Every structure is written in structure tokens, then in C-alpha cells.
CSV table of C-alpha atoms in Angstrom, one decimal:
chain,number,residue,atom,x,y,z
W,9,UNK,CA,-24.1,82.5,-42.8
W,10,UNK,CA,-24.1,79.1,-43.3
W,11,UNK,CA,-26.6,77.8,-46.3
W,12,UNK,CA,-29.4,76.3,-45.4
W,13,UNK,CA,-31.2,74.8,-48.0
W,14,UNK,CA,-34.7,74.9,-48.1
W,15,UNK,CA,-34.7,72.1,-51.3
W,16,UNK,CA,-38.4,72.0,-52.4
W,17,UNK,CA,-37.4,69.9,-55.4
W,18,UNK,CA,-35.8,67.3,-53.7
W,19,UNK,CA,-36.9,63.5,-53.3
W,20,UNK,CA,-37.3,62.1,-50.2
W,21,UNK,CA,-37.8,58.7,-48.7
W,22,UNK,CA,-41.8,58.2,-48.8
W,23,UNK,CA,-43.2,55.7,-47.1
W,24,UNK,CA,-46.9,54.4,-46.5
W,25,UNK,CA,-46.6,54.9,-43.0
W,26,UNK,CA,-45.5,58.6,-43.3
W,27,UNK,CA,-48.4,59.0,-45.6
W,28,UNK,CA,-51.4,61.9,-44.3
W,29,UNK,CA,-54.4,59.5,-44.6
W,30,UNK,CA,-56.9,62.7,-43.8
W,31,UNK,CA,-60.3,61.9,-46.4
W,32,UNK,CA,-58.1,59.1,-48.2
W,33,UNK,CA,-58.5,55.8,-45.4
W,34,UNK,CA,-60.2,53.7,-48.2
W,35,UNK,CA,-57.2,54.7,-50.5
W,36,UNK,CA,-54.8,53.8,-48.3
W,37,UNK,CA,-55.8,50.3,-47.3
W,38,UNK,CA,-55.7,49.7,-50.9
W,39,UNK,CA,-52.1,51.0,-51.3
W,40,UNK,CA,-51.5,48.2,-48.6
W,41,UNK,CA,-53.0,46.0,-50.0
W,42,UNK,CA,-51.3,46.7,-53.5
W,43,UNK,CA,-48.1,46.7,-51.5
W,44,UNK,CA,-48.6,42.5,-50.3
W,45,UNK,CA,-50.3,42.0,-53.6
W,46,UNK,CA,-53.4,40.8,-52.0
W,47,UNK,CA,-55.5,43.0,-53.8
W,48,UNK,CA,-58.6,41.6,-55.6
W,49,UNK,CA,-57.9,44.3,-57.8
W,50,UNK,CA,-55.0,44.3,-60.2
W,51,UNK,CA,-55.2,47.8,-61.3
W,52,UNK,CA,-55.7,51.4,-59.6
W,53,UNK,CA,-55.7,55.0,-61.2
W,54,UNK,CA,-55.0,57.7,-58.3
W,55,UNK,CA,-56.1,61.1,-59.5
W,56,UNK,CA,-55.8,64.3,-57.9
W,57,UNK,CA,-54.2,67.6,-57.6
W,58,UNK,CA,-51.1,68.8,-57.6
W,59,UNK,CA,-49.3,67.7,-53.9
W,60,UNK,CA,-51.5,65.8,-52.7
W,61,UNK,CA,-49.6,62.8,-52.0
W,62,UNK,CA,-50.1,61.1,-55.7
W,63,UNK,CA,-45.9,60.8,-56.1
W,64,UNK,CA,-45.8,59.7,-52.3
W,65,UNK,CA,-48.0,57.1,-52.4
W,66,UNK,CA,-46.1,55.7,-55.8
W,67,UNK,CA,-42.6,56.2,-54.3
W,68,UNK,CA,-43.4,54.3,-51.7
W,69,UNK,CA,-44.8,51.3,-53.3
W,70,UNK,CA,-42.0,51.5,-56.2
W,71,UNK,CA,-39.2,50.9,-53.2
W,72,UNK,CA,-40.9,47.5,-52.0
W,73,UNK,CA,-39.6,44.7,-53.6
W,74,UNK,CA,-40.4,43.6,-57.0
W,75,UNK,CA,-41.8,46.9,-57.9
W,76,UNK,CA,-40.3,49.8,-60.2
W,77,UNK,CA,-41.5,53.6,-60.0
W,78,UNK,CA,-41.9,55.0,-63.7
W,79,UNK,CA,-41.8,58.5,-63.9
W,80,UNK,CA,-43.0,60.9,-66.7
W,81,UNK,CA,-39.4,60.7,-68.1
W,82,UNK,CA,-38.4,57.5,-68.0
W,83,UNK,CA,-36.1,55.4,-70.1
W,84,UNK,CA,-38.0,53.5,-72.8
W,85,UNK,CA,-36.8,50.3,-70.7
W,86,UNK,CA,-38.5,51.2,-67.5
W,87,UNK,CA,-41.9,50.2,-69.6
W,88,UNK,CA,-40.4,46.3,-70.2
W,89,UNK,CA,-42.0,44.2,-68.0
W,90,UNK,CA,-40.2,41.5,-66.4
W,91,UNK,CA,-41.3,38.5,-64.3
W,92,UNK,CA,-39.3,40.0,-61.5
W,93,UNK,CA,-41.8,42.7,-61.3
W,94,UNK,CA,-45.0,42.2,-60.3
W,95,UNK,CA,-45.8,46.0,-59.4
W,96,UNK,CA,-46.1,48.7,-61.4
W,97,UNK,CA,-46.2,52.4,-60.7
W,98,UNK,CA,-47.1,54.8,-63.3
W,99,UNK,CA,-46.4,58.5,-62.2
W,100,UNK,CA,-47.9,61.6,-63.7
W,101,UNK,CA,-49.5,60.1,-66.3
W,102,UNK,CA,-50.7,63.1,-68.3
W,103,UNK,CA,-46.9,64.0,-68.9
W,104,UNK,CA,-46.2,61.1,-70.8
W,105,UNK,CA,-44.2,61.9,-74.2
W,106,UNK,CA,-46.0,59.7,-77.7
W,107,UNK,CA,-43.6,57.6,-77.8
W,108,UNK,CA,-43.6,56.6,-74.1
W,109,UNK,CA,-47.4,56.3,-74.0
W,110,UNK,CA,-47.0,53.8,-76.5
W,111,UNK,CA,-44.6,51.7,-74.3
W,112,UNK,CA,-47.1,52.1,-71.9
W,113,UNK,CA,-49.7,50.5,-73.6
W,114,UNK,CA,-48.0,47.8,-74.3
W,115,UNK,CA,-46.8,47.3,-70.7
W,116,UNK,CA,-50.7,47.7,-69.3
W,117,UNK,CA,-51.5,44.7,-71.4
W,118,UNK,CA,-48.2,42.8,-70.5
W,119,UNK,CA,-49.5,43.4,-67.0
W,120,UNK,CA,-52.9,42.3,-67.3
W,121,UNK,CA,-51.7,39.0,-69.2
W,122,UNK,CA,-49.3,38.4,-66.5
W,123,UNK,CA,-51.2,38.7,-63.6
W,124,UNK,CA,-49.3,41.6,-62.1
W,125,UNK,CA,-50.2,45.2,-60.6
W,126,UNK,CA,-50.5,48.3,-61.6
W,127,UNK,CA,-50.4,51.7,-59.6
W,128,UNK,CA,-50.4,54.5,-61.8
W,129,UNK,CA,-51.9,58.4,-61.0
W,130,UNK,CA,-52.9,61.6,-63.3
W,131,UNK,CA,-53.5,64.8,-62.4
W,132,UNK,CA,-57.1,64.6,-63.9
W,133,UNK,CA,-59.9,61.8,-63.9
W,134,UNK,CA,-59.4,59.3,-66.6
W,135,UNK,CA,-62.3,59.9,-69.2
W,136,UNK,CA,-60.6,63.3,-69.6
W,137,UNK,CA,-56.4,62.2,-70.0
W,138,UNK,CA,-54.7,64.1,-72.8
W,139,UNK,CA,-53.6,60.8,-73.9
W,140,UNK,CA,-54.0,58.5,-76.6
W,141,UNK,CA,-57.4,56.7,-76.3
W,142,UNK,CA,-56.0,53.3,-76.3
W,143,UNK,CA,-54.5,54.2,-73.5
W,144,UNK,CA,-57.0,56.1,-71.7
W,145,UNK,CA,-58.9,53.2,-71.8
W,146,UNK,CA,-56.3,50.8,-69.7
W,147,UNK,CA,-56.3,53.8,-67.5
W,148,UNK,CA,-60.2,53.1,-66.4
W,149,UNK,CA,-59.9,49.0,-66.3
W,150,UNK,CA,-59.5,48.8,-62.5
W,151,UNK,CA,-60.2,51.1,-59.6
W,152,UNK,CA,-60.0,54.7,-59.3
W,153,UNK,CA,-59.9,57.2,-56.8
W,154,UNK,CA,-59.5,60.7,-56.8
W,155,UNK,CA,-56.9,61.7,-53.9
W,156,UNK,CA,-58.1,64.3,-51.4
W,157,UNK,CA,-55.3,66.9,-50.0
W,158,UNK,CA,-55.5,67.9,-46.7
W,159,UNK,CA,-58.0,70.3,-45.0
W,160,UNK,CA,-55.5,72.9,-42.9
W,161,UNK,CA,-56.5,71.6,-39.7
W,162,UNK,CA,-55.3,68.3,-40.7
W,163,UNK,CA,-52.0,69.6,-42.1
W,164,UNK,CA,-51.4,71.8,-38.7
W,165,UNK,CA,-52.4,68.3,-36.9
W,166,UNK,CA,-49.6,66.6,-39.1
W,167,UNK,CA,-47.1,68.8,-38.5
W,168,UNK,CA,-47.7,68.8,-35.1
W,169,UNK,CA,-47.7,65.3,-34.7
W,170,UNK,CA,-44.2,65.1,-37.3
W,171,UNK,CA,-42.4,67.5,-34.6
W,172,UNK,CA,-43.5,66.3,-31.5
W,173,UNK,CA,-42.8,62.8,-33.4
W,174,UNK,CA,-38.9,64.2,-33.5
W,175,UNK,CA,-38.9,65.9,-30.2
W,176,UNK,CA,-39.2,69.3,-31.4
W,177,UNK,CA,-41.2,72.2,-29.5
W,178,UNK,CA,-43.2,74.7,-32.0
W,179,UNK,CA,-44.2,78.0,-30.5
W,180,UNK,CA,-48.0,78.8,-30.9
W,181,UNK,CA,-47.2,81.0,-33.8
W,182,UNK,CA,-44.9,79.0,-35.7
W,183,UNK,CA,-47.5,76.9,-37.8
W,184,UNK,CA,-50.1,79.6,-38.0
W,185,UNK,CA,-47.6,81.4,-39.8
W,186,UNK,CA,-46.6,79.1,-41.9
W,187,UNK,CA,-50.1,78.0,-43.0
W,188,UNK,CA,-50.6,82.1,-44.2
W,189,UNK,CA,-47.3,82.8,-45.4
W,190,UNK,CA,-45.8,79.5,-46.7
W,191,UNK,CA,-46.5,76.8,-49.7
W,192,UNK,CA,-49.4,75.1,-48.5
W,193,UNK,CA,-48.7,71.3,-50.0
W,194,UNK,CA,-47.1,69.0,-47.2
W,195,UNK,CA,-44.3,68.6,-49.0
W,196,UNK,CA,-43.3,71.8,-48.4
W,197,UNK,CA,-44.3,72.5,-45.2
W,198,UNK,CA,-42.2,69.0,-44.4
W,199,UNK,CA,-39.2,70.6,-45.7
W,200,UNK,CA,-39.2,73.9,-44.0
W,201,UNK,CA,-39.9,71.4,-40.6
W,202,UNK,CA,-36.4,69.5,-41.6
W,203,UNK,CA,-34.7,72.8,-41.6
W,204,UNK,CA,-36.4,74.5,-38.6
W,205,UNK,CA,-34.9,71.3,-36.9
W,206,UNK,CA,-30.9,72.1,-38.4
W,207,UNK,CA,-31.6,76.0,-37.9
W,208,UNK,CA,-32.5,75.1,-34.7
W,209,UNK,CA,-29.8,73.0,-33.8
W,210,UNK,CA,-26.9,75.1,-35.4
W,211,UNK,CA,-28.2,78.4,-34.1
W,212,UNK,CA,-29.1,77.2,-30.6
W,213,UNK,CA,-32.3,78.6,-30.3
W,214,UNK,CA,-35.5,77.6,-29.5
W,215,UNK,CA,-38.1,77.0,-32.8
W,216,UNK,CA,-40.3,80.2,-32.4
W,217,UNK,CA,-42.0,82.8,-35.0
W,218,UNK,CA,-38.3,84.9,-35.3
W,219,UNK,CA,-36.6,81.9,-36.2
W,220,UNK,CA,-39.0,80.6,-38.6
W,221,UNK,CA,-39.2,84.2,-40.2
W,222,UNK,CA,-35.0,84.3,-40.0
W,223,UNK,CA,-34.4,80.7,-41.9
W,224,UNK,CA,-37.4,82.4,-44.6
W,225,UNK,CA,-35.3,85.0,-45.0
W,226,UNK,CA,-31.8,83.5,-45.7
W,227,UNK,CA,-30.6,84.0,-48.7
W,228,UNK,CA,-28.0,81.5,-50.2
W,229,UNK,CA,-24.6,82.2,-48.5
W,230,UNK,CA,-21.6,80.6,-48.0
């Protein structure tokens, strides 16, 4: 059988648009405005847990123009600043190694002198970062907002909006199924969508409860 990966570590284009608002509307027109750098704010800590669109949000802004995404394990270069860049985005903040919290330090204040934005998310509040308390502090100097994931009825409402989006026809079973016997973040449940679509295209068959269960079941085969 053909492989069909279902690549849950993989990166995929994010975009504000394609982001599930669900509890987060206030959130979200502050990612927009961050986006136009119109914001009265200059700086906003997103915290939350894991999957519930912290990296989205982030990706997206950091492939706008003038802005760079800084993951956990960046270069020690991704914390220069640059005129060029007037947005910031500061991913997964708790994961940061000593040496790179120092660099990020030093950029928060390069920022701040500057005038420029700053977008950067933890998995916990501020007050309570395993980081150094220097930086902790630049954490808290703007907004923050803890980001809510999705109830299940919103997720089954995204889903079936993201399919019917794409043309595809889910039998009643299909996300039910899922929901109990699947990864539960959107990320995931966005992947295993993508390849319900191939499956669905390569096997010709419709998208119904034995497929899904089929595709679950493929092993890696070539």
C-alpha cells in the first residue's frame, strides 16, 4: 500500500484567517492589529496550553513582512534586532536555553527602544516562567492573554466547516469518531482531514467511518 503519511510534526502554512477564534475574538483582533502595527500596544504575551493555537498565531504573524518567528532553538542571531524588523515573535518561551534568554533580554529592550513589536507566547502565565527574572519581567510589560482551546463542539464545527470549505462530504460518524478515538488538538485533527482527502482521492471511495478507521490503521509501507 501506498504510504500515507499522517505527519503530526510537520509545519504548515498558518495563517490568521485559518485561525479557530472560538473564546479568543478579543485575542484575535489584536493579532490583527499587531499584524498592521496599529496596535496601541507594543507588546503581547500569549499563554496557554499545549495546541491551542499559540505557534499558529506566531507563524502567522512571523511570515508578514518585516517580521521574524524565533523559536525555542534558534540561532543566537535570530535575537539581533534590525531596523528591517519591526515584529517580533517569541515562541515557546519557557524552552529557552540561558544563554538564549539572555539574547532575549537584550532584544525586549532593543524593541522597546526602537519602537517595534513584540509577540511572544509561554506555556504558563508570566509571574510563574521558569526564566530568569529580568526576563520574566519584559514578559509582563504589555498585554497578556491566556489562549482558550477549543470546546469539542467548536472543533466538530471547524472541521466541518474546513471540509465542506474543500468540498469534501464527512459521513455522520466520521468526526464523532475521531473526537473519541483521535488526538484532540486541531492540529491534529487538521492533518488526519488532509489525508482523509488523498485517501479519499487515491482509493476512490467515499470519506466514511471504514475509511477513516482503514487510513488509522496503515502502517508505513511502500
Amino acid at each position: 500500500m501506498k504510504q500515507l503519511v499522517l505527519d503530526l510534526g510537520a509545519d504548515s502554512r498558518h495563517s490568521l484567517d485559518s485561525f479557530e477564534v472560538g473564546q479568543n475574538a478579543e485575542l484575535a483582533q489584536w493579532m490583527r492589529q499587531f499584524a498592521t502595527r496599529t496596535a496601541r500596544e507594543h507588546f503581547v504575551y500569549i499563554w496557554g496550553e499545549a495546541a491551542a493555537g499559540k505557534t499558529h498565531l506566531l507563524q502567522a504573524l512571523g511570515a508578514m513582512p518585516s517580521a521574524r518567528y524565533i523559536g525555542p532553538d534558534a540561532a543566537e542571531s535570530a535575537f539581533i534586532y534590525s531596523p528591517q524588523t519591526s515584529l517580533y515573535l517569541l515562541d515557546d518561551c519557557e524552552q529557552l536555553a540561558p544563554a538564549a534568554q539572555i539574547d532575549a533580554f537584550c532584544l525586549f529592550n532593543q524593541i522597546r527602544d526602537n519602537g517595534a513589536f513584540m509577540v511572544s507566547s509561554g506555556a504558563v502565565a508570566p509571574a510563574v516562567l521558569p526564566v530568569r527574572e529580568d526576563l520574566r519581567t519584559r514578559m509582563g510589560w504589555g498585554l497578556i492573554y491566556q489562549i482558550h482551546g477549543l470546546t469539542d463542539v467548536e472543533k466538530v464545527a471547524a472541521l466541518t466547516h474546513a471540509a465542506g470549505s474543500r468540498g469534501l462530504t464527512l459521513s455522520p460518524g466520521v468526526l464523532p469518531y475521531l473526537m473519541s478515538h483521535f488526538r484532540r488538538d486541531m492540529r491534529s485533527l487538521s492533518t488526519i482531514l488532509d489525508s482523509l482527502d488523498r485517501y479519499s482521492l487515491e482509493t476512490q471511495r467515499a470519506i466514511t467511518l471504514p475509511l477513516l478507521r482503514e487510513l488509522l490503521q496503515t502502517e508505513v509501507k511502500e
